[in-house]
Amino acid sequence: EAGVVQSPRYKIIEKKQPVAFWCNPISGHNTLYWYLQNLGQGPELLIRYENEEAVDDSQLPKDRFSAERLKGVDSTLKIQPAELGDSAVYLCASSWGTDTQYFGPGTRLTVL
Amino acid sequence: QKEVEQNSGPLSVPEGAIASLNCTYSDRGSQSFFWYRQYSGKSPELIMSIYSNGDKEDGRFTAQLNKASQYVSLLIRDSQPSDSATYLCAVNPGNQGGKLIFGQGTELSVKP
């Protein structure tokens, strides 16, 4: 069974530029999560989807971050414009309902 | 007070010893508890989940949960150098769907 797929794996951009991350969850998983992980810290939830509905986006900085999950499968997380402090690893995870979450490899973002 | 707290370490143990990793949480209503292992530069990987008080064993790993003390631990018996990683404690608060709240992680180093 294929795991959670994320792309790109690495991204380097200048500050104020836009950036987008893509996630394909495990087949059949209806719940999708985006987490942010800073160096030396645990992941922090940004947004949680159940199918195509964002059911928890309370931690998403909506002035610059946006996300979508069209058709309830793949998801895209966007930052526009990026700031220096956005440098981190962006992790996508999926689960069936509230069962065990499986993480993708992550996208390491560096903002210069 | 952080919602989920772990000693950041590093915790250093000799090969073959027992490694003991600890985690406390603040929300008494928390329902499920997880230990993830994260190798440097990799994504978190689930190694144990526990839902009720007591011990749960899986190979060399034992998770222990004490809800009255709001404490969960992970024991690794016969530690191997390949166990060297950061161990993340994650808690599902129980009233927020599948949301996980992570501790900052404990870095474990197993010396040959």
Coordinates of C-alpha atoms in Angstrom, one line a residue:
Chain A
E1 CA 0.0 0.0 0.0
A2 CA 1.4 3.4 -1.0
G3 CA 2.0 5.8 1.8
V4 CA 1.2 9.5 2.0
V5 CA 2.9 11.3 -0.9
Q6 CA 4.1 14.9 -0.7
S7 CA 5.8 17.2 -3.1
P8 CA 8.1 18.9 -3.4
R9 CA 10.4 17.5 -0.8
Y10 CA 12.4 20.7 -0.6
K11 CA 11.7 24.2 -1.6
I12 CA 13.8 27.3 -1.3
I13 CA 12.2 30.7 -2.1
E14 CA 12.8 34.4 -1.5
K15 CA 10.6 36.1 1.1
K16 CA 7.4 37.6 -0.2
Q17 CA 7.2 34.9 -2.9
P18 CA 4.3 32.4 -3.0
V19 CA 4.7 28.7 -2.4
A20 CA 2.5 25.7 -2.6
F21 CA 2.7 22.2 -1.2
W22 CA 0.8 19.1 -2.5
C23 CA -0.3 16.1 -0.6
N24 CA -1.9 12.8 -1.8
P25 CA -3.2 10.8 1.2
I26 CA -3.3 7.0 1.6
S27 CA -6.0 5.6 -0.6
G28 CA -9.3 5.4 1.3
H29 CA -8.3 7.8 4.1
N30 CA -11.0 10.4 4.5
T31 CA -9.2 12.6 7.0
L32 CA -6.2 14.7 6.0
Y33 CA -4.0 16.9 8.2
W34 CA -1.4 19.5 7.5
Y35 CA 1.1 20.1 10.3
L36 CA 4.0 22.5 10.7
Q37 CA 7.2 21.3 12.4
N38 CA 9.9 23.7 13.5
L39 CA 13.3 22.4 14.3
G40 CA 13.5 20.8 17.7
Q41 CA 9.7 20.9 18.1
G42 CA 6.8 18.5 17.7
P43 CA 4.4 18.9 14.8
E44 CA 1.6 21.5 15.2
L45 CA -1.7 21.1 13.5
L46 CA -2.5 23.8 10.9
I47 CA -5.7 22.3 9.4
R48 CA -7.7 19.1 9.4
Y49 CA -10.1 18.0 6.7
E50 CA -12.8 15.4 6.8
N51 CA -13.4 14.6 3.2
E52 CA -13.5 18.0 1.5
E53 CA -14.6 20.0 4.6
A54 CA -12.1 21.9 6.7
V55 CA -13.3 21.0 10.2
D56 CA -10.5 22.5 12.2
D57 CA -8.5 25.5 10.8
S58 CA -8.2 27.4 14.0
Q59 CA -4.4 27.3 13.9
L60 CA -4.0 28.3 10.2
P61 CA -2.7 31.9 9.8
K62 CA -5.4 32.9 7.3
D63 CA -3.8 36.2 6.3
R64 CA -1.2 34.3 4.4
F65 CA -2.0 30.6 4.4
S66 CA -4.7 28.9 2.5
A67 CA -5.6 25.3 1.9
E68 CA -8.0 23.3 -0.2
R69 CA -9.0 19.7 -0.7
L70 CA -11.0 19.5 -3.8
K71 CA -13.0 16.2 -4.3
G72 CA -11.9 15.1 -0.8
V73 CA -8.6 13.4 -1.9
D74 CA -5.5 15.5 -2.8
S75 CA -4.8 18.7 -0.9
T76 CA -2.8 21.8 -1.5
L77 CA -1.4 24.2 1.1
K78 CA -0.3 27.6 0.0
I79 CA 1.6 30.5 1.5
Q80 CA 1.4 33.9 0.0
P81 CA 3.5 35.9 0.7
A82 CA 6.1 33.8 2.5
E83 CA 8.0 35.2 5.4
L84 CA 11.3 34.2 6.9
G85 CA 9.6 32.7 9.9
D86 CA 7.7 30.3 7.7
S87 CA 10.9 28.2 7.2
A88 CA 10.0 24.8 8.6
V89 CA 8.9 21.3 7.6
Y90 CA 5.3 21.0 6.4
L91 CA 3.9 17.6 7.1
C92 CA 0.8 16.0 5.6
A93 CA -0.9 13.1 7.4
S94 CA -3.9 11.0 6.7
S95 CA -6.2 8.7 8.6
W96 CA -9.5 6.8 8.4
G97 CA -11.7 8.9 10.6
T98 CA -9.9 9.5 13.9
D99 CA -7.8 6.4 13.6
T100 CA -4.0 6.3 13.5
Q101 CA -2.4 9.1 11.5
Y102 CA 0.2 8.2 9.0
F103 CA 2.7 10.9 7.9
G104 CA 4.1 11.8 4.6
P105 CA 7.8 12.6 4.1
G106 CA 7.3 16.3 4.5
T107 CA 8.3 19.4 2.5
R108 CA 11.3 21.3 3.9
L109 CA 10.7 25.0 3.2
T110 CA 13.5 27.5 3.4
V111 CA 12.7 31.2 3.0
L112 CA 15.6 33.5 2.3
Chain B
Q1 CA 2.0 25.1 30.9
K2 CA 2.4 23.2 27.7
E3 CA -0.4 20.8 26.8
V4 CA 2.0 17.9 26.3
E5 CA 5.4 17.9 27.9
Q6 CA 8.5 15.8 27.4
N7 CA 12.1 16.1 28.5
S8 CA 13.9 17.2 25.4
G9 CA 17.0 15.2 26.3
P10 CA 19.3 14.1 24.9
L11 CA 18.8 10.8 26.8
S12 CA 21.9 8.7 26.4
V13 CA 21.8 5.0 27.2
P14 CA 24.3 2.1 26.5
E15 CA 23.4 -0.6 24.0
G16 CA 21.3 -3.3 25.6
A17 CA 20.0 -1.1 28.4
I18 CA 16.4 0.0 29.0
A19 CA 15.5 3.5 27.7
S20 CA 12.7 5.2 29.6
L21 CA 10.8 8.1 27.9
N22 CA 8.2 10.1 29.8
C23 CA 5.4 12.4 28.8
T24 CA 2.8 14.4 30.8
Y25 CA -0.4 16.0 29.5
S26 CA -2.7 18.6 30.8
D27 CA -6.1 17.7 29.4
R28 CA -7.8 15.2 31.7
G29 CA -10.3 14.4 29.0
S30 CA -7.7 13.0 26.7
Q31 CA -8.6 9.7 25.2
S32 CA -5.8 8.2 23.2
F33 CA -2.0 8.4 23.3
F34 CA 0.6 7.7 20.8
W35 CA 4.4 7.4 20.5
Y36 CA 6.0 8.3 17.3
R37 CA 9.7 7.8 16.4
Q38 CA 11.3 10.4 14.1
Y39 CA 14.8 9.9 12.7
S40 CA 16.7 13.0 11.7
G41 CA 15.4 14.5 8.5
K42 CA 12.5 12.0 8.3
S43 CA 8.8 12.1 9.1
P44 CA 7.2 10.7 12.3
E45 CA 6.5 7.0 12.3
L46 CA 4.0 5.5 14.7
I47 CA 5.4 2.9 17.1
M48 CA 2.8 2.5 19.8
S49 CA -0.7 3.6 20.7
I50 CA -2.4 3.2 24.0
Y51 CA -6.0 3.9 25.1
S52 CA -6.5 2.5 28.6
N53 CA -4.6 2.5 31.9
G54 CA -1.9 0.0 32.3
D55 CA 0.8 -1.4 30.1
K56 CA 0.8 -2.4 26.4
E57 CA 3.7 -4.4 25.0
D58 CA 4.8 -4.7 21.4
G59 CA 8.2 -6.5 21.0
R60 CA 10.9 -4.5 22.7
F61 CA 8.5 -1.6 23.3
T62 CA 6.2 -1.1 26.3
A63 CA 3.8 1.9 26.6
Q64 CA 2.5 2.7 30.1
L65 CA -0.5 4.9 30.7
N66 CA -1.7 6.4 34.0
K67 CA -4.7 8.7 33.4
A68 CA -5.0 9.7 37.1
S69 CA -1.5 11.0 37.0
Q70 CA -1.9 12.2 33.4
Y71 CA 1.3 10.4 32.5
V72 CA 2.3 8.2 29.7
S73 CA 5.7 6.6 29.2
L74 CA 7.6 4.4 26.7
L75 CA 10.1 1.8 27.7
I76 CA 12.5 0.4 25.1
R77 CA 14.2 -2.8 26.2
D78 CA 17.5 -4.1 24.9
S79 CA 18.1 -0.7 23.3
Q80 CA 20.0 -0.7 19.9
P81 CA 21.9 2.0 18.2
S82 CA 19.2 1.9 15.5
D83 CA 16.8 3.2 18.2
S84 CA 18.6 6.5 18.3
A85 CA 16.0 9.0 17.2
T86 CA 13.6 11.6 18.6
Y87 CA 10.5 10.1 20.3
L88 CA 7.4 12.2 20.1
C89 CA 4.5 11.8 22.5
A90 CA 1.1 12.7 21.0
V91 CA -2.2 13.1 22.7
N92 CA -5.7 13.1 21.2
P93 CA -7.8 15.5 23.4
G94 CA -10.9 13.5 22.7
N95 CA -13.2 16.3 21.8
Q96 CA -11.5 17.7 18.7
G97 CA -11.8 14.8 16.2
G98 CA -8.5 13.3 15.3
K99 CA -6.4 16.3 16.3
L100 CA -3.1 15.3 17.9
I101 CA -1.1 17.5 20.2
F102 CA 2.5 16.7 20.2
G103 CA 5.2 17.2 22.8
Q104 CA 8.5 18.6 21.7
G105 CA 10.1 15.2 21.6
T106 CA 12.9 13.5 23.5
E107 CA 16.1 12.8 21.7
L108 CA 17.4 9.3 22.4
S109 CA 21.0 8.3 21.8
V110 CA 22.0 4.6 22.2
K111 CA 25.8 4.2 22.5
P112 CA 27.4 1.0 21.2

